[in-house]
Amino acid sequence: MKVGIDLIHFATADYYLGLDTFAAEKHIDVEKFTIGIGQEKMSIAPPDEDVVSLAAKAAAPILRQIDTNEISAVLFATETGVDQSKSAGVFLHGLLGLPNRCRVVEFKHACYAGAAALQMATTMIRANSKEKVLVIAADIAKYDVDTSGEATQGCGAVAMLITESPRIIAIEAGSGYYTDDVMDFWRPNNRTTALVDGKYSTKVYLNSLKHAWEHFTEQTNRTFNDIDYFCYHIPFTKMAEKAHKTLIKKTGADVTQDQFEAQTLASQIYNRIVGNSYSASLFVSFISLLDNNRQSVEGKRISFFSYGSGCVAEFFTGIMQSGYEKVLMTQEHQRKIAQRKPLSYQEYLDFYKQADSVIENIVYPLTNKGPYRLAGIKDHKRYYEKTNQLD
Ligand code: COA
């Protein structure tokens, strides 16, 4: 039985901070960002945007195309949970009016949880082919102001419908994984911003890739040359470049510069202008490949490397299905990215400082231009609403 991604759609915030604006404010050479870490823009969430409203924006165009009564589970992956107990997925379930005969749960492990949710969904469907599972990966990457992480913020949500006989990609059985208890990135319960040992996290990422690859080859007997395109977790696009170089060195593959670019560049275009979206970033990379690759990827094998600091990593593959182009939502993705409004550094700071969701009572002014938003918090309870905006 083939199991995999039947529909996929991506959403981000309606605002961004250009790294040119950021560099000018901080008196740093802009090429440190555009060349050194390979980033141009960071999507910035206004105070009335959180992972639930982002997820609703990502999921709604998928739900319009199917009978939502068929959704048997919502697996919501996020590091930016909105409640210590109630799953973000249940807020989403209510906001989108999903059926009561549905299981909903939140997955967490830094940037890895999206891959975990996808693998769990494929397992559920292999056990019962009638299942249709909505997997959401949504995060808002936020670091302290004036730290090195500040330039690698961003946000986004990817919604994926996982089914039997998928129209986009069939996920192949067999993957390589790796876990090690390290402190390269973490966020204690009392903090809204992550703490990171950035240089160390880069090293652990690359080390995890080597271990996950070794396990993947043992499990599947596949080699580097069996894979046509490589999608990596992308905290910043230079990381994907470092990862691909590491994999080539590890496998001893013979790859020209043209081949290197063909294997990786299309899968970085969106990430470069959206920024980090933690658990969603690997799937933003996949969508970027689908929307931007010049040649059809029909029948091609795509690899996915998920890395979540702390750390858990997984390397797996899928085969692109024939006719996949017909169900892509490329124009919607491009329109939403293009229509974001640029922020000055001060406007970004105003958003940044207001977005404190631990307060007991607040009514948020309408800043979110999307179809769903966080309206406010009353007696510690979060209230979402559908706006009059079209998605
Ligand atoms: N022109 C071109 N390149 C430049 C440059 C310039 N003017 N100035 C610096 N660079 C290069 C550096 O040589 C370096 O390249 P290298 O990594 O290939 O050596 C790169 O830009 C980054 O510079 P660096 O001084 O290391 O930046 P930093 O101390 O600000 O840290 C991160 C960068 C990514 C580690 C930091 O932003 C961070 O901690 N981010 C969050 C954590 C994260 O994303 N971890 C990844 C694993 S999930």
Tab-separated table of C-alpha atoms and ligand atoms in Angstrom:
chain	number	residue	atom	x	y	z
A	1	MET	CA	0.000	0.000	0.000
A	2	LYS	CA	1.263	3.484	-0.875
A	3	VAL	CA	0.901	6.021	1.954
A	4	GLY	CA	1.988	9.637	1.956
A	5	ILE	CA	1.139	13.282	1.355
A	6	ASP	CA	-2.056	13.734	-0.634
A	7	LEU	CA	-2.313	17.538	-0.284
A	8	ILE	CA	0.080	20.087	1.177
A	9	HIS	CA	-0.293	23.820	1.838
A	10	PHE	CA	1.850	26.422	3.547
A	11	ALA	CA	1.020	29.690	5.335
A	12	THR	CA	3.117	32.370	6.978
A	13	ALA	CA	2.556	35.706	8.734
A	14	ASP	CA	1.508	38.853	6.848
A	15	TYR	CA	4.621	40.815	7.857
A	16	TYR	CA	8.372	40.463	7.472
A	17	LEU	CA	11.558	42.090	8.634
A	18	GLY	CA	14.183	42.403	5.888
A	19	LEU	CA	17.676	41.430	6.935
A	20	ASP	CA	18.864	44.568	5.109
A	21	THR	CA	16.787	46.636	7.582
A	22	PHE	CA	18.073	44.475	10.429
A	23	ALA	CA	21.717	44.851	9.319
A	24	ALA	CA	21.401	48.642	9.020
A	25	GLU	CA	19.896	48.863	12.523
A	26	LYS	CA	22.648	46.714	14.043
A	27	HIS	CA	25.485	48.249	11.965
A	28	ILE	CA	26.434	44.831	10.589
A	29	ASP	CA	27.519	44.098	6.994
A	30	VAL	CA	24.322	42.763	5.306
A	31	GLU	CA	26.387	40.084	3.535
A	32	LYS	CA	26.870	38.368	6.863
A	33	PHE	CA	23.173	37.489	6.488
A	34	THR	CA	22.642	37.220	2.725
A	35	ILE	CA	25.877	35.268	2.143
A	36	GLY	CA	27.139	34.181	5.582
A	37	ILE	CA	23.916	32.512	6.753
A	38	GLY	CA	21.960	32.694	3.468
A	39	GLN	CA	18.870	34.586	4.626
A	40	GLU	CA	17.035	37.642	3.239
A	41	LYS	CA	13.791	38.058	5.199
A	42	MET	CA	12.111	36.810	8.365
A	43	SER	CA	8.312	36.462	8.571
A	44	ILE	CA	7.148	38.189	11.746
A	45	ALA	CA	3.915	37.282	13.521
A	46	PRO	CA	1.818	40.176	14.877
A	47	PRO	CA	0.395	39.834	18.428
A	48	ASP	CA	-2.898	38.342	17.162
A	49	GLU	CA	-1.120	35.567	15.242
A	50	ASP	CA	-0.004	32.346	16.928
A	51	VAL	CA	0.548	28.765	15.818
A	52	VAL	CA	-3.177	28.045	15.893
A	53	SER	CA	-4.116	30.901	13.538
A	54	LEU	CA	-1.129	30.078	11.316
A	55	ALA	CA	-2.193	26.426	11.258
A	56	ALA	CA	-5.785	27.376	10.397
A	57	LYS	CA	-4.522	29.457	7.461
A	58	ALA	CA	-2.413	26.514	6.305
A	59	ALA	CA	-5.146	23.902	6.677
A	60	ALA	CA	-8.242	25.748	5.360
A	61	PRO	CA	-7.416	25.446	1.610
A	62	ILE	CA	-6.926	21.682	2.072
A	63	LEU	CA	-10.164	21.245	4.006
A	64	ARG	CA	-12.142	23.019	1.267
A	65	GLN	CA	-11.140	20.242	-1.149
A	66	ILE	CA	-12.232	17.266	0.959
A	67	ASP	CA	-15.066	15.964	3.114
A	68	THR	CA	-13.786	17.049	6.526
A	69	ASN	CA	-15.885	14.334	8.203
A	70	GLU	CA	-13.312	11.891	6.882
A	71	ILE	CA	-10.491	13.361	8.962
A	72	SER	CA	-9.803	10.773	11.644
A	73	ALA	CA	-6.921	12.497	13.435
A	74	VAL	CA	-5.126	15.836	13.724
A	75	LEU	CA	-1.461	15.553	14.703
A	76	PHE	CA	-0.186	19.038	15.547
A	77	ALA	CA	3.586	19.464	15.743
A	78	THR	CA	4.926	22.576	17.420
A	79	GLU	CA	7.585	23.890	19.758
A	80	THR	CA	5.496	27.052	20.223
A	81	GLY	CA	2.583	25.465	22.093
A	82	VAL	CA	-0.075	27.864	23.393
A	83	ASP	CA	-1.025	25.907	26.521
A	84	GLN	CA	0.881	23.506	28.782
A	85	SER	CA	-2.064	21.109	28.865
A	86	LYS	CA	-4.560	21.643	26.035
A	87	SER	CA	-3.218	20.745	22.619
A	88	ALA	CA	-2.954	23.510	20.021
A	89	GLY	CA	-4.651	21.014	17.714
A	90	VAL	CA	-7.871	21.127	19.729
A	91	PHE	CA	-8.043	24.924	19.413
A	92	LEU	CA	-7.540	24.374	15.666
A	93	HIS	CA	-10.171	21.634	15.597
A	94	GLY	CA	-12.710	24.070	17.092
A	95	LEU	CA	-11.747	26.986	14.887
A	96	LEU	CA	-12.062	24.913	11.699
A	97	GLY	CA	-15.174	23.011	12.775
A	98	LEU	CA	-13.654	19.543	12.414
A	99	PRO	CA	-15.726	16.450	13.284
A	100	ASN	CA	-16.013	15.236	16.877
A	101	ARG	CA	-15.158	11.711	15.742
A	102	CYS	CA	-11.519	12.653	15.481
A	103	ARG	CA	-8.406	12.232	17.664
A	104	VAL	CA	-6.208	15.271	18.277
A	105	VAL	CA	-2.805	15.420	19.905
A	106	GLU	CA	0.222	17.710	20.045
A	107	PHE	CA	3.729	16.533	19.169
A	108	LYS	CA	6.803	18.219	20.563
A	109	HIS	CA	10.480	17.945	20.062
A	110	ALA	CA	12.019	21.230	18.875
A	111	CYS	CA	12.179	21.221	15.046
A	112	TYR	CA	11.795	17.422	14.761
A	113	ALA	CA	8.112	17.065	15.742
A	114	GLY	CA	6.719	17.583	12.215
A	115	ALA	CA	8.625	14.562	10.910
A	116	ALA	CA	7.518	12.534	13.945
A	117	ALA	CA	3.869	13.438	13.278
A	118	LEU	CA	4.187	12.554	9.585
A	119	GLN	CA	5.738	9.160	10.395
A	120	MET	CA	3.052	8.484	13.020
A	121	ALA	CA	0.345	9.317	10.456
A	122	THR	CA	1.815	6.924	7.874
A	123	THR	CA	1.895	4.180	10.506
A	124	MET	CA	-1.759	4.804	11.418
A	125	ILE	CA	-2.789	4.533	7.776
A	126	ARG	CA	-0.734	1.382	7.162
A	127	ALA	CA	-2.683	-0.128	10.088
A	128	ASN	CA	-6.071	1.114	8.803
A	129	SER	CA	-6.236	2.401	5.240
A	130	LYS	CA	-9.492	4.275	5.932
A	131	GLU	CA	-7.703	6.801	8.144
A	132	LYS	CA	-7.155	10.317	6.779
A	133	VAL	CA	-4.812	12.256	9.009
A	134	LEU	CA	-4.253	16.000	9.043
A	135	VAL	CA	-0.655	16.686	10.035
A	136	ILE	CA	0.213	20.255	10.974
A	137	ALA	CA	3.700	21.606	11.641
A	138	ALA	CA	3.589	25.205	12.874
A	139	ASP	CA	6.082	27.348	14.742
A	140	ILE	CA	7.122	30.899	15.507
A	141	ALA	CA	10.907	31.084	15.901
A	142	LYS	CA	11.724	33.690	18.523
A	143	TYR	CA	15.043	34.536	20.165
A	144	ASP	CA	16.088	37.333	22.526
A	145	VAL	CA	16.759	40.738	20.969
A	146	ASP	CA	20.466	41.474	20.510
A	147	THR	CA	21.511	37.819	20.509
A	148	SER	CA	23.051	36.019	17.520
A	149	GLY	CA	19.816	34.042	17.118
A	150	GLU	CA	17.786	37.221	16.456
A	151	ALA	CA	18.717	37.157	12.754
A	152	THR	CA	17.386	33.604	12.379
A	153	GLN	CA	13.760	34.133	13.426
A	154	GLY	CA	10.708	33.537	11.217
A	155	CYS	CA	7.416	31.667	11.298
A	156	GLY	CA	5.213	29.385	9.259
A	157	ALA	CA	2.809	26.476	9.218
A	158	VAL	CA	2.520	23.534	6.845
A	159	ALA	CA	-0.638	21.435	6.666
A	160	MET	CA	-0.470	17.982	5.078
A	161	LEU	CA	-3.256	15.517	4.406
A	162	ILE	CA	-1.832	12.018	4.830
A	163	THR	CA	-3.732	9.227	3.085
A	164	GLU	CA	-3.541	5.938	1.240
A	165	SER	CA	-2.794	6.323	-2.525
A	166	PRO	CA	-1.440	9.875	-2.059
A	167	ARG	CA	-1.426	12.251	-5.006
A	168	ILE	CA	1.848	14.042	-4.170
A	169	ILE	CA	4.451	11.779	-2.566
A	170	ALA	CA	4.490	8.232	-1.212
A	171	ILE	CA	6.662	8.039	1.909
A	172	GLU	CA	8.901	4.976	1.741
A	173	ALA	CA	9.140	2.551	4.637
A	174	GLY	CA	12.518	2.475	6.360
A	175	SER	CA	14.257	5.453	7.889
A	176	GLY	CA	17.382	6.266	9.865
A	177	TYR	CA	17.151	7.987	13.204
A	178	TYR	CA	19.363	9.281	15.991
A	179	THR	CA	18.818	10.699	19.492
A	180	ASP	CA	21.353	12.228	21.881
A	181	ASP	CA	20.651	14.190	25.082
A	182	VAL	CA	22.457	17.486	24.399
A	183	MET	CA	21.775	21.155	25.242
A	184	ASP	CA	22.212	23.028	21.954
A	185	PHE	CA	18.773	24.731	21.905
A	186	TRP	CA	16.041	24.672	24.528
A	187	ARG	CA	13.205	26.752	25.948
A	188	PRO	CA	12.414	26.446	29.674
A	189	ASN	CA	8.681	26.561	30.515
A	190	ASN	CA	8.808	30.151	31.769
A	191	ARG	CA	10.312	31.578	28.566
A	192	THR	CA	8.723	32.717	25.290
A	193	THR	CA	12.122	32.884	23.592
A	194	ALA	CA	14.500	30.018	22.921
A	195	LEU	CA	18.007	29.734	24.306
A	196	VAL	CA	20.625	28.469	21.904
A	197	ASP	CA	24.304	27.632	21.703
A	198	GLY	CA	24.317	28.408	17.975
A	199	LYS	CA	27.755	27.175	16.883
A	200	TYR	CA	27.368	23.986	18.931
A	201	SER	CA	23.905	23.370	17.450
A	202	THR	CA	25.378	23.515	13.956
A	203	LYS	CA	27.951	20.865	14.917
A	204	VAL	CA	25.356	18.597	16.550
A	205	TYR	CA	23.087	18.960	13.486
A	206	LEU	CA	25.857	17.760	11.162
A	207	ASN	CA	26.903	14.956	13.497
A	208	SER	CA	23.265	13.789	13.742
A	209	LEU	CA	22.988	13.811	9.950
A	210	LYS	CA	25.955	11.433	9.681
A	211	HIS	CA	24.488	9.055	12.274
A	212	ALA	CA	20.957	9.145	10.825
A	213	TRP	CA	22.382	8.527	7.339
A	214	GLU	CA	24.350	5.480	8.559
A	215	HIS	CA	21.188	4.040	10.083
A	216	PHE	CA	19.162	4.889	6.945
A	217	THR	CA	21.591	3.020	4.671
A	218	GLU	CA	21.590	-0.009	7.008
A	219	GLN	CA	17.775	-0.024	7.019
A	220	THR	CA	17.207	0.523	3.302
A	221	ASN	CA	20.451	-0.381	1.442
A	222	ARG	CA	20.016	2.874	-0.488
A	223	THR	CA	22.959	5.025	-1.495
A	224	PHE	CA	23.443	8.742	-2.124
A	225	ASN	CA	22.992	8.185	-5.869
A	226	ASP	CA	19.541	6.655	-5.333
A	227	ILE	CA	18.277	10.089	-4.239
A	228	ASP	CA	17.413	12.841	-6.733
A	229	TYR	CA	16.610	15.835	-4.482
A	230	PHE	CA	17.523	16.552	-0.866
A	231	CYS	CA	15.346	18.507	1.585
A	232	TYR	CA	16.913	19.458	4.895
A	233	HIS	CA	15.690	21.100	8.064
A	234	ILE	CA	16.586	24.751	7.366
A	235	PRO	CA	17.128	27.089	10.337
A	236	PHE	CA	18.984	29.255	7.773
A	237	THR	CA	19.806	28.172	4.215
A	238	LYS	CA	23.578	28.031	4.721
A	239	MET	CA	22.854	25.143	7.108
A	240	ALA	CA	21.391	23.093	4.234
A	241	GLU	CA	24.504	23.815	2.174
A	242	LYS	CA	26.735	22.658	5.038
A	243	ALA	CA	24.544	19.570	5.504
A	244	HIS	CA	24.720	18.574	1.834
A	245	LYS	CA	28.509	19.026	1.766
A	246	THR	CA	28.754	16.867	4.899
A	247	LEU	CA	26.613	14.129	3.341
A	248	ILE	CA	28.660	14.153	0.140
A	249	LYS	CA	31.897	13.863	2.123
A	250	LYS	CA	30.454	11.121	4.313
A	251	THR	CA	29.246	9.048	1.342
A	252	GLY	CA	32.196	9.791	-0.943
A	253	ALA	CA	29.740	10.781	-3.703
A	254	ASP	CA	31.135	12.502	-6.801
A	255	VAL	CA	28.976	15.623	-7.280
A	256	THR	CA	29.694	18.594	-9.579
A	257	GLN	CA	28.747	22.140	-8.542
A	258	ASP	CA	25.845	22.074	-11.054
A	259	GLN	CA	24.563	18.806	-9.607
A	260	PHE	CA	24.961	20.161	-6.055
A	261	GLU	CA	22.800	23.152	-6.947
A	262	ALA	CA	20.225	21.055	-8.821
A	263	GLN	CA	19.895	18.740	-5.820
A	264	THR	CA	19.400	21.484	-3.227
A	265	LEU	CA	18.758	25.051	-4.409
A	266	ALA	CA	15.039	24.941	-5.325
A	267	SER	CA	14.313	23.542	-1.877
A	268	GLN	CA	15.759	26.650	-0.184
A	269	ILE	CA	13.979	29.491	-2.032
A	270	TYR	CA	11.020	29.909	0.340
A	271	ASN	CA	13.070	29.295	3.493
A	272	ARG	CA	15.439	32.103	2.502
A	273	ILE	CA	12.589	34.648	2.547
A	274	VAL	CA	10.437	33.205	5.334
A	275	GLY	CA	13.129	32.432	7.926
A	276	ASN	CA	13.119	29.616	10.418
A	277	SER	CA	9.787	27.948	11.133
A	278	TYR	CA	11.223	25.172	13.324
A	279	SER	CA	9.028	22.033	12.901
A	280	ALA	CA	7.563	23.365	9.632
A	281	SER	CA	10.862	24.314	8.009
A	282	LEU	CA	11.651	20.890	6.472
A	283	PHE	CA	8.225	20.852	4.827
A	284	VAL	CA	8.499	24.475	3.692
A	285	SER	CA	11.698	23.265	1.991
A	286	PHE	CA	9.776	20.407	0.324
A	287	ILE	CA	7.063	22.806	-0.894
A	288	SER	CA	9.778	25.159	-2.143
A	289	LEU	CA	11.222	22.315	-4.222
A	290	LEU	CA	7.796	21.402	-5.658
A	291	ASP	CA	6.882	25.008	-6.479
A	292	ASN	CA	10.251	26.180	-7.794
A	293	ASN	CA	12.065	23.300	-9.475
A	294	ARG	CA	12.389	23.994	-13.189
A	295	GLN	CA	11.960	20.357	-14.168
A	296	SER	CA	9.173	18.026	-13.167
A	297	VAL	CA	10.102	15.848	-10.187
A	298	GLU	CA	7.582	13.149	-11.127
A	299	GLY	CA	8.877	9.683	-10.219
A	300	LYS	CA	11.893	11.149	-8.408
A	301	ARG	CA	13.094	10.108	-4.974
A	302	ILE	CA	13.223	12.962	-2.481
A	303	SER	CA	15.043	12.724	0.841
A	304	PHE	CA	14.014	14.459	4.047
A	305	PHE	CA	16.400	15.166	6.900
A	306	SER	CA	14.681	16.363	10.055
A	307	TYR	CA	16.763	17.729	12.922
A	308	GLY	CA	15.383	18.862	16.268
A	309	SER	CA	17.892	20.286	18.717
A	310	GLY	CA	18.242	18.539	21.975
A	311	CYS	CA	18.456	16.297	19.835
A	312	VAL	CA	16.421	13.929	17.644
A	313	ALA	CA	17.071	13.463	13.926
A	314	GLU	CA	15.573	11.321	11.152
A	315	PHE	CA	16.451	10.668	7.502
A	316	PHE	CA	13.769	9.220	5.226
A	317	THR	CA	12.648	9.275	1.605
A	318	GLY	CA	9.591	9.381	-0.627
A	319	ILE	CA	8.712	8.877	-4.286
A	320	MET	CA	6.915	11.640	-6.201
A	321	GLN	CA	3.635	10.506	-7.729
A	322	SER	CA	2.545	10.993	-11.330
A	323	GLY	CA	0.321	14.028	-11.882
A	324	TYR	CA	1.387	15.635	-8.589
A	325	GLU	CA	1.558	19.094	-10.225
A	326	LYS	CA	-2.244	19.147	-10.613
A	327	VAL	CA	-2.802	19.371	-6.845
A	328	LEU	CA	-0.048	21.823	-5.894
A	329	MET	CA	-1.083	25.231	-4.521
A	330	THR	CA	1.906	27.110	-5.924
A	331	GLN	CA	0.076	30.324	-6.810
A	332	GLU	CA	-1.433	30.630	-3.327
A	333	HIS	CA	1.991	30.145	-1.725
A	334	GLN	CA	3.635	32.722	-3.962
A	335	ARG	CA	0.827	35.250	-3.531
A	336	LYS	CA	0.872	34.993	0.258
A	337	ILE	CA	4.632	35.346	0.482
A	338	ALA	CA	4.661	38.290	-1.947
A	339	GLN	CA	1.872	40.234	-0.256
A	340	ARG	CA	3.584	40.391	3.159
A	341	LYS	CA	4.160	43.922	4.425
A	342	PRO	CA	7.703	45.015	5.350
A	343	LEU	CA	8.270	46.241	8.913
A	344	SER	CA	10.718	48.837	10.186
A	345	TYR	CA	12.925	47.620	13.010
A	346	GLN	CA	10.806	49.626	15.496
A	347	GLU	CA	7.545	48.113	14.167
A	348	TYR	CA	9.078	44.639	14.516
A	349	LEU	CA	10.050	45.447	18.118
A	350	ASP	CA	6.512	46.657	18.871
A	351	PHE	CA	5.101	43.325	17.644
A	352	TYR	CA	7.813	41.426	19.474
A	353	LYS	CA	7.181	43.104	22.826
A	354	GLN	CA	3.372	42.929	22.725
A	355	ALA	CA	3.164	39.237	21.948
A	356	ASP	CA	3.191	38.141	25.565
A	357	SER	CA	0.486	35.518	25.782
A	358	VAL	CA	0.985	34.687	29.462
A	359	ILE	CA	-1.186	37.641	30.492
A	360	GLU	CA	-4.553	36.883	32.024
A	361	ASN	CA	-6.781	39.282	30.049
A	362	ILE	CA	-6.152	41.013	26.732
A	363	VAL	CA	-8.091	42.030	23.634
A	364	TYR	CA	-5.833	42.080	20.584
A	365	PRO	CA	-6.230	44.867	18.023
A	366	LEU	CA	-6.777	43.549	14.495
A	367	THR	CA	-3.290	43.401	12.951
A	368	ASN	CA	-3.400	39.926	11.432
A	369	LYS	CA	-4.610	40.240	7.823
A	370	GLY	CA	-5.481	36.551	7.533
A	371	PRO	CA	-8.785	34.674	7.741
A	372	TYR	CA	-8.240	33.483	11.334
A	373	ARG	CA	-6.735	35.236	14.339
A	374	LEU	CA	-6.257	35.175	18.068
A	375	ALA	CA	-8.915	37.641	19.262
A	376	GLY	CA	-7.915	37.773	22.905
A	377	ILE	CA	-7.432	36.071	26.237
A	378	LYS	CA	-10.081	36.256	28.946
A	379	ASP	CA	-9.555	34.696	32.367
A	380	HIS	CA	-6.550	32.840	30.903
A	381	LYS	CA	-8.735	31.345	28.131
A	382	ARG	CA	-7.710	31.941	24.527
A	383	TYR	CA	-10.345	33.052	22.007
A	384	TYR	CA	-9.905	32.695	18.258
A	385	GLU	CA	-12.087	34.106	15.520
A	386	LYS	CA	-12.672	33.884	11.808
A	387	THR	CA	-12.220	37.322	10.252
A	388	ASN	CA	-13.810	38.674	7.085
A	389	GLN	CA	-10.516	38.345	5.219
A	390	LEU	CA	-10.226	35.835	2.409
A	391	ASP	CA	-7.399	33.321	2.549
B	1	COA	N1	30.162	38.391	4.579
B	1	COA	C1	30.006	37.072	4.313
B	1	COA	N2	29.978	36.106	5.290
B	1	COA	C2	30.098	36.522	6.555
B	1	COA	C3	30.261	37.870	6.899
B	1	COA	C4	30.300	38.846	5.825
B	1	COA	N3	30.446	40.134	6.070
B	1	COA	N4	30.357	37.968	8.229
B	1	COA	C5	30.252	36.695	8.738
B	1	COA	N5	30.094	35.833	7.710
B	1	COA	C6	29.915	34.379	7.799
B	1	COA	C7	30.821	33.706	8.826
B	1	COA	O1	32.088	33.402	8.275
B	1	COA	C8	30.016	32.470	9.151
B	1	COA	O2	30.183	31.508	8.142
B	1	COA	P1	30.507	29.978	8.516
B	1	COA	O3	29.359	29.488	9.384
B	1	COA	O4	30.526	29.280	7.199
B	1	COA	O5	31.799	29.987	9.245
B	1	COA	C9	28.556	32.955	9.047
B	1	COA	O6	28.595	34.159	8.282
B	1	COA	C10	27.906	33.284	10.386
B	1	COA	O7	28.763	34.148	11.075
B	1	COA	P2	28.993	33.966	12.626
B	1	COA	O8	29.969	34.972	13.078
B	1	COA	O9	29.278	32.542	12.925
B	1	COA	O10	27.523	34.373	13.120
B	1	COA	P3	26.845	34.354	14.520
B	1	COA	O11	27.823	34.294	15.646
B	1	COA	O12	25.910	35.490	14.485
B	1	COA	O13	26.036	32.950	14.561
B	1	COA	C11	24.273	31.436	14.027
B	1	COA	C12	25.284	32.459	13.488
B	1	COA	C13	23.545	30.793	12.883
B	1	COA	C14	25.025	30.343	14.806
B	1	COA	C15	23.259	32.186	14.945
B	1	COA	O14	22.479	33.030	14.159
B	1	COA	C16	22.363	31.292	15.765
B	1	COA	O15	22.714	30.889	16.863
B	1	COA	N6	21.132	30.984	15.238
B	1	COA	C17	20.163	30.179	15.944
B	1	COA	C18	20.564	28.706	16.066
B	1	COA	C19	20.441	27.901	14.856
B	1	COA	O16	19.790	28.287	13.922
B	1	COA	N7	21.102	26.709	14.895
B	1	COA	C20	21.188	25.848	13.763
B	1	COA	C21	20.980	24.385	14.043
B	1	COA	S1	19.271	23.942	14.235
